[in-house]
Every structure is written in C-alpha cells, then in structure tokens.
Coordinates of C-alpha atoms and ligand atoms in Angstrom, one line a residue:
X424 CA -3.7 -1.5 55.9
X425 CA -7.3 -2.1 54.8
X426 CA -9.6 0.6 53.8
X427 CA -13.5 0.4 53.6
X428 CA -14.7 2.5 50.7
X429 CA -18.6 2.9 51.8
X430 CA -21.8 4.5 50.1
X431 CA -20.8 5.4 46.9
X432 CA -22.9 3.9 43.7
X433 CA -21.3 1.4 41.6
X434 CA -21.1 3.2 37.9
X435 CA -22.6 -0.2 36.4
X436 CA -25.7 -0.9 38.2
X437 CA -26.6 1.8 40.2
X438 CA -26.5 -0.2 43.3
X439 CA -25.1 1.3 46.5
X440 CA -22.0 -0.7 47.3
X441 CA -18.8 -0.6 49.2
X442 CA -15.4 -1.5 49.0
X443 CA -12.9 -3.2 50.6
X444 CA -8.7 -2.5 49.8
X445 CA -5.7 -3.9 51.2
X446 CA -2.8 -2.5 49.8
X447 CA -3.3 -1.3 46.4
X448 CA -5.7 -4.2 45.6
X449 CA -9.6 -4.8 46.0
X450 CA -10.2 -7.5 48.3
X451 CA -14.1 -7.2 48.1
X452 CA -16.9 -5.6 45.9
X453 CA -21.0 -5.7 47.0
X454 CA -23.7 -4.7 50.2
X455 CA -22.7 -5.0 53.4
X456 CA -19.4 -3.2 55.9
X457 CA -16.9 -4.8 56.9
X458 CA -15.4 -4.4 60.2
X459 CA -11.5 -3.3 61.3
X460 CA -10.7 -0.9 58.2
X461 CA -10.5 2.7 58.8
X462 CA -13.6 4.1 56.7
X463 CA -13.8 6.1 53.7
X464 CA -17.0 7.6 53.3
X465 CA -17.6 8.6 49.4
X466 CA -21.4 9.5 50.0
X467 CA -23.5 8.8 47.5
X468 CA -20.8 9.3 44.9
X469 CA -20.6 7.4 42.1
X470 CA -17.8 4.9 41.6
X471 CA -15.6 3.8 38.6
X472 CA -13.0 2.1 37.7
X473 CA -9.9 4.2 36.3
X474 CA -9.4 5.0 32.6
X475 CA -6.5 2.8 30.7
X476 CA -6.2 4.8 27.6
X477 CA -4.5 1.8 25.6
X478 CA -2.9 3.4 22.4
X479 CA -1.3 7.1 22.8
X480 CA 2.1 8.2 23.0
X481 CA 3.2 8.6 26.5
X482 CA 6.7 10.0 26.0
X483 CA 5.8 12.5 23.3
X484 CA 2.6 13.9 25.4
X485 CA 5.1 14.7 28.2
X486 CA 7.9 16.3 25.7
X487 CA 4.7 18.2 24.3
X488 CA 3.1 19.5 27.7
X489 CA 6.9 21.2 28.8
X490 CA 6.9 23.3 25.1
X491 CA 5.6 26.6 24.8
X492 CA 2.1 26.3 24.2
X493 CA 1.0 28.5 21.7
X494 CA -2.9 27.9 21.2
X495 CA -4.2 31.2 23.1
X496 CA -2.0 33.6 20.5
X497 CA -4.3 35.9 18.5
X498 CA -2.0 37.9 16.7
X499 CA 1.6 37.8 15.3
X500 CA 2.7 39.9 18.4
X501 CA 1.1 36.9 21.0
X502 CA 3.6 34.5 19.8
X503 CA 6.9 36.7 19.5
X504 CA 5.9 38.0 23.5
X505 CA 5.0 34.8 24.4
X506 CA 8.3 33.4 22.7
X507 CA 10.4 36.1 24.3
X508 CA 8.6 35.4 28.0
X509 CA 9.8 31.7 27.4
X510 CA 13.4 32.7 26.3
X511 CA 14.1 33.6 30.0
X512 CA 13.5 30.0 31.5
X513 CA 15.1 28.2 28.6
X514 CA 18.9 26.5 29.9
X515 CA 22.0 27.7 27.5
X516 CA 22.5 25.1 25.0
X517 CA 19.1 24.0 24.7
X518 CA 15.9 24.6 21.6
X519 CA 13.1 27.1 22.5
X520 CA 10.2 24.8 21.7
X521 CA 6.9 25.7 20.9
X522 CA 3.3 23.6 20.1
X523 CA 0.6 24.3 18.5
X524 CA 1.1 27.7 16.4
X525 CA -1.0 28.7 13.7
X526 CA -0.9 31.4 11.2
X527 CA -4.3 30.8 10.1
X528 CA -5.8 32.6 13.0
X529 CA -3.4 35.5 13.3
X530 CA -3.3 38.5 10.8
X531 CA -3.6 38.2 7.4
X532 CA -2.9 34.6 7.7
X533 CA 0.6 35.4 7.3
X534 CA 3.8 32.9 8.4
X535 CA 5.8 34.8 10.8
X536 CA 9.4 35.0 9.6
X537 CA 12.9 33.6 11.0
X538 CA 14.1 37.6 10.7
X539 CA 10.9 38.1 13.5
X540 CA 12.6 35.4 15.3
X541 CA 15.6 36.5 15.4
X542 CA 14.9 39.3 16.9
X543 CA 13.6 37.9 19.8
X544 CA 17.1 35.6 19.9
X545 CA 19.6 35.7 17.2
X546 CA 21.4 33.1 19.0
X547 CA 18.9 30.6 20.7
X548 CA 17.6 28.2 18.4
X549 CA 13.6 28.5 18.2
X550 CA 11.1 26.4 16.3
X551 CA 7.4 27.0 16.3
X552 CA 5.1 23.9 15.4
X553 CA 2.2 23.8 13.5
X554 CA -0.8 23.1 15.0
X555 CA -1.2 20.3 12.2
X556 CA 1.6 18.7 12.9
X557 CA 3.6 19.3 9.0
X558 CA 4.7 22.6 9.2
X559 CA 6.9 24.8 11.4
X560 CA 8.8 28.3 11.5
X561 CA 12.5 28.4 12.8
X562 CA 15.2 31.2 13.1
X563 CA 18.2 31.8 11.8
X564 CA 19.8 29.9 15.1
X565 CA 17.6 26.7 14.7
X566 CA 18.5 26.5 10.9
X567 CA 22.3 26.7 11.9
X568 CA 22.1 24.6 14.8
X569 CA 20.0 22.0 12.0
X570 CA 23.2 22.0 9.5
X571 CA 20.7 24.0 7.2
X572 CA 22.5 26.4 4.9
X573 CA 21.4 29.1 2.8
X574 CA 21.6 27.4 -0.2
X575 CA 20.0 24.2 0.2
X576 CA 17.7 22.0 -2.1
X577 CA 14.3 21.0 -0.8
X578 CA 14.3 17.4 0.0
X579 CA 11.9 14.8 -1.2
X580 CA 8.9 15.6 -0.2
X581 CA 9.1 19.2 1.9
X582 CA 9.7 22.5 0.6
X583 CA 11.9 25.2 2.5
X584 CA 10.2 28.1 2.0
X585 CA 11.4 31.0 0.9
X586 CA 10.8 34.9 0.7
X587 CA 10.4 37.3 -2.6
X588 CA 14.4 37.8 -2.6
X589 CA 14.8 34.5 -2.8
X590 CA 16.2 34.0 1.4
X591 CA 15.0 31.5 3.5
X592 CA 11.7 32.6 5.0
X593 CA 12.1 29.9 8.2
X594 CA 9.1 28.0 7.0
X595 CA 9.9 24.6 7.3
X596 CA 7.3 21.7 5.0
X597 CA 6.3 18.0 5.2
X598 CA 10.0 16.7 5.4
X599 CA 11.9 19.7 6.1
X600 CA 10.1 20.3 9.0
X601 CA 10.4 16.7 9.9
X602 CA 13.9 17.4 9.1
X603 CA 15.1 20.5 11.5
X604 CA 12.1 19.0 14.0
X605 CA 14.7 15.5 14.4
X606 CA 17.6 18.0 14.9
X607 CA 16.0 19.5 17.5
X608 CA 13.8 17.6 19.9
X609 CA 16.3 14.4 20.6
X610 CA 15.4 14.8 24.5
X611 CA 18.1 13.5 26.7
X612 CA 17.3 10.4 29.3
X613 CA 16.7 12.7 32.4
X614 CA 14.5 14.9 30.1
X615 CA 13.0 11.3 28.9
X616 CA 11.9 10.4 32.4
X617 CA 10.7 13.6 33.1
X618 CA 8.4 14.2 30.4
X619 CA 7.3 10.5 31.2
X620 CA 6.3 11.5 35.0
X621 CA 5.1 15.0 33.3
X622 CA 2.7 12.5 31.1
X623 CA 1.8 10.6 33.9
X624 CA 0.4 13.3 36.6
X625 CA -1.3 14.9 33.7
X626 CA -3.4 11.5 32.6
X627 CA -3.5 10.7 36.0
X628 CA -5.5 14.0 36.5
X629 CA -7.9 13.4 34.0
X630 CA -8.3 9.8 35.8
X631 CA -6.2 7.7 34.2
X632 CA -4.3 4.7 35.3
X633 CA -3.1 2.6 32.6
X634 CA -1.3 3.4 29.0
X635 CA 0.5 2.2 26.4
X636 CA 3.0 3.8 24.2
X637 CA 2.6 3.1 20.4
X638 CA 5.6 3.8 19.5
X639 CA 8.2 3.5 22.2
X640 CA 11.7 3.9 19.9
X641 CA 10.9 7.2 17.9
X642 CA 13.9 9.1 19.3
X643 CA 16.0 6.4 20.6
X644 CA 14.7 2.5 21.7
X645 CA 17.7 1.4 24.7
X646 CA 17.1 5.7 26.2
X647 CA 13.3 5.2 26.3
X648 CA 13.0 1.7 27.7
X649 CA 15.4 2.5 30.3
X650 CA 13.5 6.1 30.7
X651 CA 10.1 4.1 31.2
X652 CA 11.5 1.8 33.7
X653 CA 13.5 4.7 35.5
X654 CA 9.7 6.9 35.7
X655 CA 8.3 3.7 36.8
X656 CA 10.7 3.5 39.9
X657 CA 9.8 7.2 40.6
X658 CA 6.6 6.8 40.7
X659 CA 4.7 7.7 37.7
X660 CA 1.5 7.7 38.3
X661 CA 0.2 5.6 35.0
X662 CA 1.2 2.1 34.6
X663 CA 2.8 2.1 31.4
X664 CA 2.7 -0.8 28.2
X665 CA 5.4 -0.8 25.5
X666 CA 4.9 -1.6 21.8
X667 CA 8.2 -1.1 20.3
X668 CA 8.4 0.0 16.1
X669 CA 9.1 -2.4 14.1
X670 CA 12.3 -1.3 12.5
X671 CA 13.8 -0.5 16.4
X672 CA 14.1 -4.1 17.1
X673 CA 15.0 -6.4 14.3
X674 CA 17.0 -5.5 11.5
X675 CA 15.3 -6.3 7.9
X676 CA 16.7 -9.8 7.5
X677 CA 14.6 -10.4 11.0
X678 CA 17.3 -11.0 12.9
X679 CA 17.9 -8.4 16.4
X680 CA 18.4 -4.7 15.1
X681 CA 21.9 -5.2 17.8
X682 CA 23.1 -7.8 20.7
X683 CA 22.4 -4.7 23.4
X684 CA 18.4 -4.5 21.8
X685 CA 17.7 -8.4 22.2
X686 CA 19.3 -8.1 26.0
X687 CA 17.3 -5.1 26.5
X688 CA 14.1 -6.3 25.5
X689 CA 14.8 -9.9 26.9
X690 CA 16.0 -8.4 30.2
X691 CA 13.3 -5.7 30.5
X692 CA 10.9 -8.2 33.0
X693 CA 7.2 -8.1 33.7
X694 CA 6.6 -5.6 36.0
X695 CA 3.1 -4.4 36.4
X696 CA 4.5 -0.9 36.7
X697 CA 6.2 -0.8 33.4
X698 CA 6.9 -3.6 30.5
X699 CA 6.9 -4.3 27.1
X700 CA 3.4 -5.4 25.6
X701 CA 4.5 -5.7 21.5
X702 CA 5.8 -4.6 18.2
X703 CA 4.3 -1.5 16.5
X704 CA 3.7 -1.5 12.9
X705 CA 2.4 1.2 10.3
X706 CA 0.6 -0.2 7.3
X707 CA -1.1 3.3 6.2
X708 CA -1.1 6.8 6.5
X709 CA -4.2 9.2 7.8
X710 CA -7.3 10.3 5.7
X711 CA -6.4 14.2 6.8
X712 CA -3.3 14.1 4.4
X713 CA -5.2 11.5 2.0
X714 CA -2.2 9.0 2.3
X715 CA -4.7 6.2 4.7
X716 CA -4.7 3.3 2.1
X717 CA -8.5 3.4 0.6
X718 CA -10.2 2.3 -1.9
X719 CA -11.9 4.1 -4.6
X720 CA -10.9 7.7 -4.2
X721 CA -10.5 10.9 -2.3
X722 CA -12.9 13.3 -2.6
X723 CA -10.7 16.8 -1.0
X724 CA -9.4 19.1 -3.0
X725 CA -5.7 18.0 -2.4
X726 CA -4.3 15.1 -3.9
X727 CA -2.0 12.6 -1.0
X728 CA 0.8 15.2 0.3
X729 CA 4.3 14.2 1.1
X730 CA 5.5 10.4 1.7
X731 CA 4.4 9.4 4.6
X732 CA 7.6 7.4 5.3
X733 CA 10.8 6.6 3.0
X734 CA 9.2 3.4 2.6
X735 CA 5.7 4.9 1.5
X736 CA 4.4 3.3 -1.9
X737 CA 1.6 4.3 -3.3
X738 CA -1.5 1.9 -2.9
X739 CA -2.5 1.8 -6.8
X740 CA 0.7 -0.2 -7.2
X741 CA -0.6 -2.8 -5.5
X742 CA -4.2 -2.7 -6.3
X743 CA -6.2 -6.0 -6.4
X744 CA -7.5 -6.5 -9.9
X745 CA -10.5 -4.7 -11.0
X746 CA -10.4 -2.2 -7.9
X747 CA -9.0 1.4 -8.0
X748 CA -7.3 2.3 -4.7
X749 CA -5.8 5.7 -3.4
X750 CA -3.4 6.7 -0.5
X751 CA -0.1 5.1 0.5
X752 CA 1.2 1.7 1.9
X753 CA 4.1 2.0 4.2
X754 CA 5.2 -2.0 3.2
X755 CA 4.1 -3.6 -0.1
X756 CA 1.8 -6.6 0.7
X757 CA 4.1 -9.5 0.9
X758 CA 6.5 -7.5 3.2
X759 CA 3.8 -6.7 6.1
X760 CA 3.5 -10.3 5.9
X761 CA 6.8 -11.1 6.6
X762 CA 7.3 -8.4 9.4
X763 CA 4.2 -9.8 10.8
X764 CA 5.9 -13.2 10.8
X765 CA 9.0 -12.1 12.3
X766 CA 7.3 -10.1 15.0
X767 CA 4.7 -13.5 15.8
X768 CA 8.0 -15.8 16.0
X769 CA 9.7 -13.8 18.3
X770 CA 6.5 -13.9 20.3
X771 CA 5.4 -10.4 20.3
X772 CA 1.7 -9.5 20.6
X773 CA 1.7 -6.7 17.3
X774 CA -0.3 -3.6 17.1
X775 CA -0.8 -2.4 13.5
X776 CA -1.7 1.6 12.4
X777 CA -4.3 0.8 9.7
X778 CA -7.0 3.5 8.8
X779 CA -8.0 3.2 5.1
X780 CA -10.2 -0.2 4.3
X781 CA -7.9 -1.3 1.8
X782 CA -5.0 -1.4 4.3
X783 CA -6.9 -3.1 6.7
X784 CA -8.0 -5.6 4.0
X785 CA -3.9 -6.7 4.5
X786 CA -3.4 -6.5 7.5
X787 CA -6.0 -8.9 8.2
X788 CA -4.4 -11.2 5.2
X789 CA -1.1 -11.0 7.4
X790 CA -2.7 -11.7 10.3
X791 CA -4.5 -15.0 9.1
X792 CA -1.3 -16.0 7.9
X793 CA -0.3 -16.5 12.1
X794 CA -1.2 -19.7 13.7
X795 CA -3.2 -17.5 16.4
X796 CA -4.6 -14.0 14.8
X797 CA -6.5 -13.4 18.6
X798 CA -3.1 -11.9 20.5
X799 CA -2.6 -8.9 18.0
X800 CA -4.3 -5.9 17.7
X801 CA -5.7 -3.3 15.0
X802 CA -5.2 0.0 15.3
X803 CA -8.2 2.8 14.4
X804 CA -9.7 0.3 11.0
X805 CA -11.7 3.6 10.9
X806 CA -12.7 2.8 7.4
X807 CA -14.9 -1.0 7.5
X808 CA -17.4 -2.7 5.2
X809 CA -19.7 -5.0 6.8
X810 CA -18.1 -7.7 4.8
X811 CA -14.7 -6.3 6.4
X812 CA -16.4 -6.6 9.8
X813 CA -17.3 -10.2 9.4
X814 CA -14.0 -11.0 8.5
X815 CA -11.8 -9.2 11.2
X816 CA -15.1 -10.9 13.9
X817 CA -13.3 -14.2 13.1
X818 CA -10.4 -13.7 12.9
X819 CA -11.0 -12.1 16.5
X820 CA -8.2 -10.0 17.0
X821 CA -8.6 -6.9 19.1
X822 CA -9.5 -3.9 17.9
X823 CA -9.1 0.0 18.9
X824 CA -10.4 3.2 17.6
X825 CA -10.4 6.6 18.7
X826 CA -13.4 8.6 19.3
X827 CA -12.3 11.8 20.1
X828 CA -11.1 11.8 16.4
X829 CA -14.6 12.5 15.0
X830 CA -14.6 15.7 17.6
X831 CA -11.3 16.9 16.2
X832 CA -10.5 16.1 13.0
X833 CA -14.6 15.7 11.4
X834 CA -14.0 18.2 9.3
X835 CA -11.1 17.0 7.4
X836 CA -13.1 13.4 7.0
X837 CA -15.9 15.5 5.3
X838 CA -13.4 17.5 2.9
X839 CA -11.9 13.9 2.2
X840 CA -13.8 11.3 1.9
X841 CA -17.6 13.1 1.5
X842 CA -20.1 13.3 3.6
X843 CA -21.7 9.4 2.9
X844 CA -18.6 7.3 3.5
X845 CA -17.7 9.8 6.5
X846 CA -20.7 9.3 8.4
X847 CA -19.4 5.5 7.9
X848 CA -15.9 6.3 10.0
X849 CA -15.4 4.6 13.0
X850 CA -18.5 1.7 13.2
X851 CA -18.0 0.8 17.2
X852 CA -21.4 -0.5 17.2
X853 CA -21.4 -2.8 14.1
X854 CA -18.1 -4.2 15.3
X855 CA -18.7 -4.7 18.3
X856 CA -22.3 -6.7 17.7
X857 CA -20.1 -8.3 15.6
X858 CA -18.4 -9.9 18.5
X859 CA -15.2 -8.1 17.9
X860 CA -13.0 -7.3 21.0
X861 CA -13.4 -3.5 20.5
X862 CA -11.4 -0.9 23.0
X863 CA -11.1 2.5 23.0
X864 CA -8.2 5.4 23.2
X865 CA -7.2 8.8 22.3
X866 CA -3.8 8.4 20.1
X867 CA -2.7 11.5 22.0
X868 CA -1.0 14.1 22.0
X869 CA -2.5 14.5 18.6
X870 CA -5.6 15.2 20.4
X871 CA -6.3 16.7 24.2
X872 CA -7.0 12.9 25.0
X873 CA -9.8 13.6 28.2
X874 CA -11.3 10.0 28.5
X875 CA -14.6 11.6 28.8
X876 CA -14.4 13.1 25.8
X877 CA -14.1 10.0 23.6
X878 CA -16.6 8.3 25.8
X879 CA -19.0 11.1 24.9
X880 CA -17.7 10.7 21.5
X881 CA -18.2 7.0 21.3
X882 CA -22.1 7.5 22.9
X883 CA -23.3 10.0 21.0
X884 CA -21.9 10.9 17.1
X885 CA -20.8 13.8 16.3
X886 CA -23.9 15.2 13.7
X887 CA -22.2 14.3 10.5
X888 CA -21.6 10.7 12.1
X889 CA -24.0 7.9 11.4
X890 CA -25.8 7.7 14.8
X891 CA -26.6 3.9 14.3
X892 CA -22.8 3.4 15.1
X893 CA -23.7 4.6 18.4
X894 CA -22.4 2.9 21.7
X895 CA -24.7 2.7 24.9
X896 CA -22.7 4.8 27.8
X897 CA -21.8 1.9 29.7
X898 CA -20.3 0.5 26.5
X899 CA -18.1 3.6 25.9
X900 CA -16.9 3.1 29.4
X901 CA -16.1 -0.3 28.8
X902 CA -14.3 0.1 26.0
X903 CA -12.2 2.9 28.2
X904 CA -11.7 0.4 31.0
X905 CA -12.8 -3.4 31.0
X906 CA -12.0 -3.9 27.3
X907 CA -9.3 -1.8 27.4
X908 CA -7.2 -4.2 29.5
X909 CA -7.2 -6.8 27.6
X910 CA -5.0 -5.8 24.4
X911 CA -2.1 -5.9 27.0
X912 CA -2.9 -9.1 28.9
X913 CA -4.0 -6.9 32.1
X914 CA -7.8 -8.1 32.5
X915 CA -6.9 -9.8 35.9
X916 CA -4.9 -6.6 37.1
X917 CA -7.0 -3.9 35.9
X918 CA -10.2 -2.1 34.4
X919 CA -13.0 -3.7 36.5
X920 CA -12.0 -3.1 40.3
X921 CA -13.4 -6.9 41.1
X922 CA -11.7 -8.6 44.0
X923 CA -7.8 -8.8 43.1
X924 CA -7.6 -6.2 40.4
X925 CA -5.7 -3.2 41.5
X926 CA -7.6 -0.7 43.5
X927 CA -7.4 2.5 40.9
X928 CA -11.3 4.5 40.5
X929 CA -12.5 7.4 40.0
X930 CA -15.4 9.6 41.9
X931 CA -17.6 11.4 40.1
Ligands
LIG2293 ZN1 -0.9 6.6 17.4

C-alpha cells in the first residue's frame, strides 16, 4: 500500500513538502503529489524524523516503569499507603518494588524503618529505592528472603544500617543495597519481554524509534538476548541495538565466557528489528559519587564513596608522572587495552563509559592501539581539554553525551568539580567543530529521557553551563536523529526519512 503524506513542513528547511511510503519505507521526499496513494493530509504540520535515543538501558527503563513509583510522596504516611495500595496487585511469591523514594523530602528527613514496613506486610518482601540510586529501605521479609541475618558484617563498601539498640534499621548502603537489590529484582524471561515492550510504548510515546541497550547482560546475557528478540517478534515498538558487557561474553583469558554465549551471539542474526551492535565497557565511574577518573581534584565535600566495581582501583595508582589524579578506574591501563583488543578481534564495534578526562585520556590510548579507532564509540567524555578534543577528532571515533544530564544532575557537577571546570562539562560544540562524529542520548532510566528535553538541553545551557558549548537547534536534532544512526551502522535505515530509510516521524 502507498501512502501520500501531503502539506506538512519539512523540520529542516521550512519547505512545504510531501511524502511518499510504501510499506514501512519512504519511497520519495520533495514538492509535488503523487497520484494512486490514499492521502494523508498533515496540514501545515511540521515533519520530523523519529528520535533514536542511542545509549539508555532499555530493559531496566521497562523493569523501572512497572515498580511503585514513589516520587509524588510527601510524607512518611504517602509511601506506607502508597506501599499498602500496591500490596494488593502484587502475585504471591514475588518483591513489592518501589522507585524513586526519598527521605529528604518527607518529615524530619528521617529513613522509614523495616518495623514500618512490616507492618504493612510482615511477610511480602518490600524494598524501597532511593531516588539516587545507592540507598534503599527493606523489611524484615526482603532481608530474609536476601539470606540477610541479624548479625551480619557490612560488606566492603556499604553499611547496613542500624537503629540505637543496635537492630537492623532496613537501610540498605552503596553495596548492601546493591546486595539485597541483586536478590530481588532478577526478572524472569516473560517479565524480561514485558518490561521490554513496557520500554518500548513508553519511548515510542515520547517519539522514539530506535535504541540501544548499554548494557544488555546485567541480570542474565542468554534470558535478555532471547527476551529482546522474543519483544521484537511481538512487536515492540522501538527497534532495539545490543552492546553486550564486557565480562558477559568472554571470559578474562578472552576466550567465549561459554560454548551456549558464542552460539548465542553468533546465531542472534541481523534483523533490523532487534540485533547485537557491540561490546560495553566501563573505564570510570560518575562525577556525582566523585569516582569518574579526573585529574587534579574534587572540589565536594565528600571524598570518592564506595567502589564502583570489585575491580575499581583508584586512579592515583596509575597517575602519569607529574600529574595528580582523583576518582576510580574500573581496569588498570594496560588491561582496558587488552579488553579493547579482545573485543576488536572478535569484530565487535565497543562502546566505552568514560566521564572523567583522565579516563578518556585511555581510552583513547586503547583505542589507537586498533587498526581502525572509527567503528567504536565513547561514551559521555563529559570532561575534555581542547587538546583532548583534537586528539579524539583524529582518531574519529564516535562520540555520545547526554544533555539532559546538565538539567538533572547540575547541581552535583557544581558541588564537585566547582563552578569553572563545570561550566566546561559536556563541550557538544567544540567537538563537534572539531569534526567529531557527535550523537546524543539520555542514558535513561537514570533520567526521564524526553528527547526534547536533551535537545533543549543540548541548544541552550543550562545557566551555570558555558553557553559557547551551545548547539544550533537543528544540530541538537541531528545529534537525536541523523547522527544518532550511525554508532549502530543504521544511517541507510534510519534517522533522516530520505527515500529508503524507514518511514518512522514525528508531527509536531
Ligand atoms: Zn548508561
């Protein structure tokens, strides 16, 4: 069937164009009708191309949108009704889960207690999670059901809390929280693909059509690639890219993490519904927590919190000579260069989490050590010298960042870093005058992720944010579409609507 899309304004130019589709493909762009297609009229309207929001985490936005969602709770008493509301609809068997709680705004500041939990359910195993992502409160139940007994030590790097007599207060910190969280949220496969299609009518309403997961493996890698390919065949409603972590795939010595991982992977195909686009790596932390690798110092108040992984190091070990650096390095030097290595042989396009500058300093060293740096990718480099920006332009390796950071988390880049190298976070413009092939995302669910949002973000700073790093509009809504494509290969299938891309827009 072939459809004339007429009178609507092509976002670019501001011409008045229409469009012709046959199937789910654009035949033809410009002036003019065309004759035996039924007729869409979109008068006047303006026309773009859908949003491909090219580094988030597709999975855990579904899992995160079926919780409890705690963020209109005033008061103590909001959360235990809202809790006990929730505890009708939740199956035998299963957690109570619940996003985006936060003492800080309810009386006193004051954690509520497992003993206020359990008296909403003594038996049902509830875990509230902190807004901020390090902290959550559990009951009695959820510590049981989590192997946690009265008496236990705090593990490395987390604290369970406890109250004046001395009993767990259901406070969970850093790694206990990480701890009784793992316990509790290993989703099954149906669960998988339905938090999947859950992610994918929810991007698809804010006028998305492509994603990629950037870290497709975090609960289980065979359940999840099977649990993208299942949502593909029921139709979720975002074509969805794969970067699988590191450690998932291939076991330290390089070789396949199992026989049933390589056949997975090698067997997985190249559907342009679903398919694996790369390895994910972590070479740093976040500035937040002060553990992105940086050099020179923090500023905040609170010295680097909790390992960021049971790798973690921290990045003074390996300082270069005569330079002080701060934060933590997931790998030492050498062996990001050999993960990088192992990942290129295999053939994998790799995506690497860098923030700080002195992490992105090597991953760029690892990367010029492949024979072609231009198919990998770096992930946020929200800290960049202009010497730093030369270098990553020739090496010419693509680049993402998130806007809608400097909206959410500004305040947190002020406490840590000061006010003159945060106004530096995030240069769009200077990289990409400096010819480097710069897309833009959302990293959600860590933030609401609305493509506008980040676009606005990208376009005009955020007041603390040096303005000069400003993008032009059309430039923001490149790097959300056009640009955005190309990371994953997908610049002939997607993000421009020219004649034999897919036909996926948006009316505004
Ligand atoms: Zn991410």
């Amino acid at each position: 069937m072939i459809k004339l899309y007429r009178d609507f304004i092509w976002w670019r130019t501001g011409e008045r164009q229409s469009m012709l589709v046959e199937g789910d493909r654009v035949i033809w762009r410009g002036h003019g009708e065309a004759p035996h297609a039924e007729v869409v009229d979109l008068s006047g309207k303006t026309l773009y191309p859908a949003f491909i929001d090219n580094h988030c985490h597709i999975l855990p936005t579904g899992l995160d949108l079926q919780k409890l969602h705690l963020g209109a709770c005033q008061t103590h008493q909001d959360v235990l009704d809202a809790v006990r509301d929730r505890l009708a609809e939740t199956t035998p068997g299963k957690w109570l889960l619940a996003v985006h709680y936060d003492q800080t705004r309810y009386e006193g500041g004051r954690h509520l207690t497992r003993f206020e939990l359990d008296q909403v359910s003594p038996s049902v195993p509830i875990l509230l999670r902190h807004v901020n992502g390090h902290a959550s409160v559990a009951n009695s139940a959820a510590l049981q059901a989590a192997g946690i007994p009265e008496d236990v030590e705090n593990p490395a790097g987390g604290t369970f809390d406890r109250d004046s007599s001395s009993r767990l207060s259901g406070v969970l910190l850093e790694s206990a929280h990480e701890l009784v969280t793992h316990k509790a949220s290993m989703p099954s496969l149906d669960e998988m693909v339905d938090a999947i299609l859950t992610a994918g009518n929810h991007m698809a309403s804010l006028g998305i059509s492509g994603a990629s997961d950037m870290m497709t493996g975090r609960f289980d890698l065979l359940k999840e690639l099977r649990a993208y390919d299942l949502a593909a065949q029921r139709g979720c409603r975002i074509r969805t890219r794969l970067y699988l972590q590191w450690g998932e795939v291939f076991r330290k010595d390089g070789n396949w993490r199992s026989p049933e991982v390589q056949s997975a992977i090698e067997s997985y195909g190249d559907k342009i519904d679903c398919r694996i686009a790369g390895i994910k790596i972590f070479a740093d932390g976040a500035i937040g927590s002060a553990t992105a690798a940086i050099y020179g110092h923090y500023s905040g108040a609170e010295p680097a919190g909790h390992a960021i992984s049971h790798h973690a190091r921290d990045a003074s070990q390996h300082a270069p000579e005569g330079k002080f650096t701060s934060g933590q390095l997931i790998y030492s030097p050498e062996r990001l260069k050999e993960m990088v290595r192992i990942a290129d042989q295999a053939g994998f396009s790799i995506a690497i989490h860098s923030i700080g500058d002195y992490s992105t300093d090597l991953v760029m060293d690892a990367f010029e050590s492949l024979p072609d740096p231009r198919k990998h990718r770096i992930e946020h480099a929200m800290l960049l010298s202009d010497a730093q920006i030369e270098r990553l332009g020739k090496l010419g390796c693509f680049c993402t960042m998130q806007p809608e950071f400097l909206m959410r988390f500004g305040h947190s880049y002020l406490r840590q870093l000061g006010p003159v190298r945060a106004s530096k976070l995030e240069r769009f413009r200077s990289v990409k005058d400096a010819g480097i092939p710069l897309s833009l995302s959302s990293d959600r669910p860590i933030v609401a992720g609305d493509p506008r949002d980040g676009v606005k973000m990208a376009h005009q700073r955020p007041e603390a944010f040096d303005s000069s790093e400003n993008l032009t509009l059309e430039e923001a809504i490149d790097g959300y579409t056009t640009r955005a494509a190309e990371p994953t290969n997908d610049s002939a299938l997607m993000g421009g609507l020219n004649p034999g891309q897919l036909a996926e827009f948006r009316v505004e």
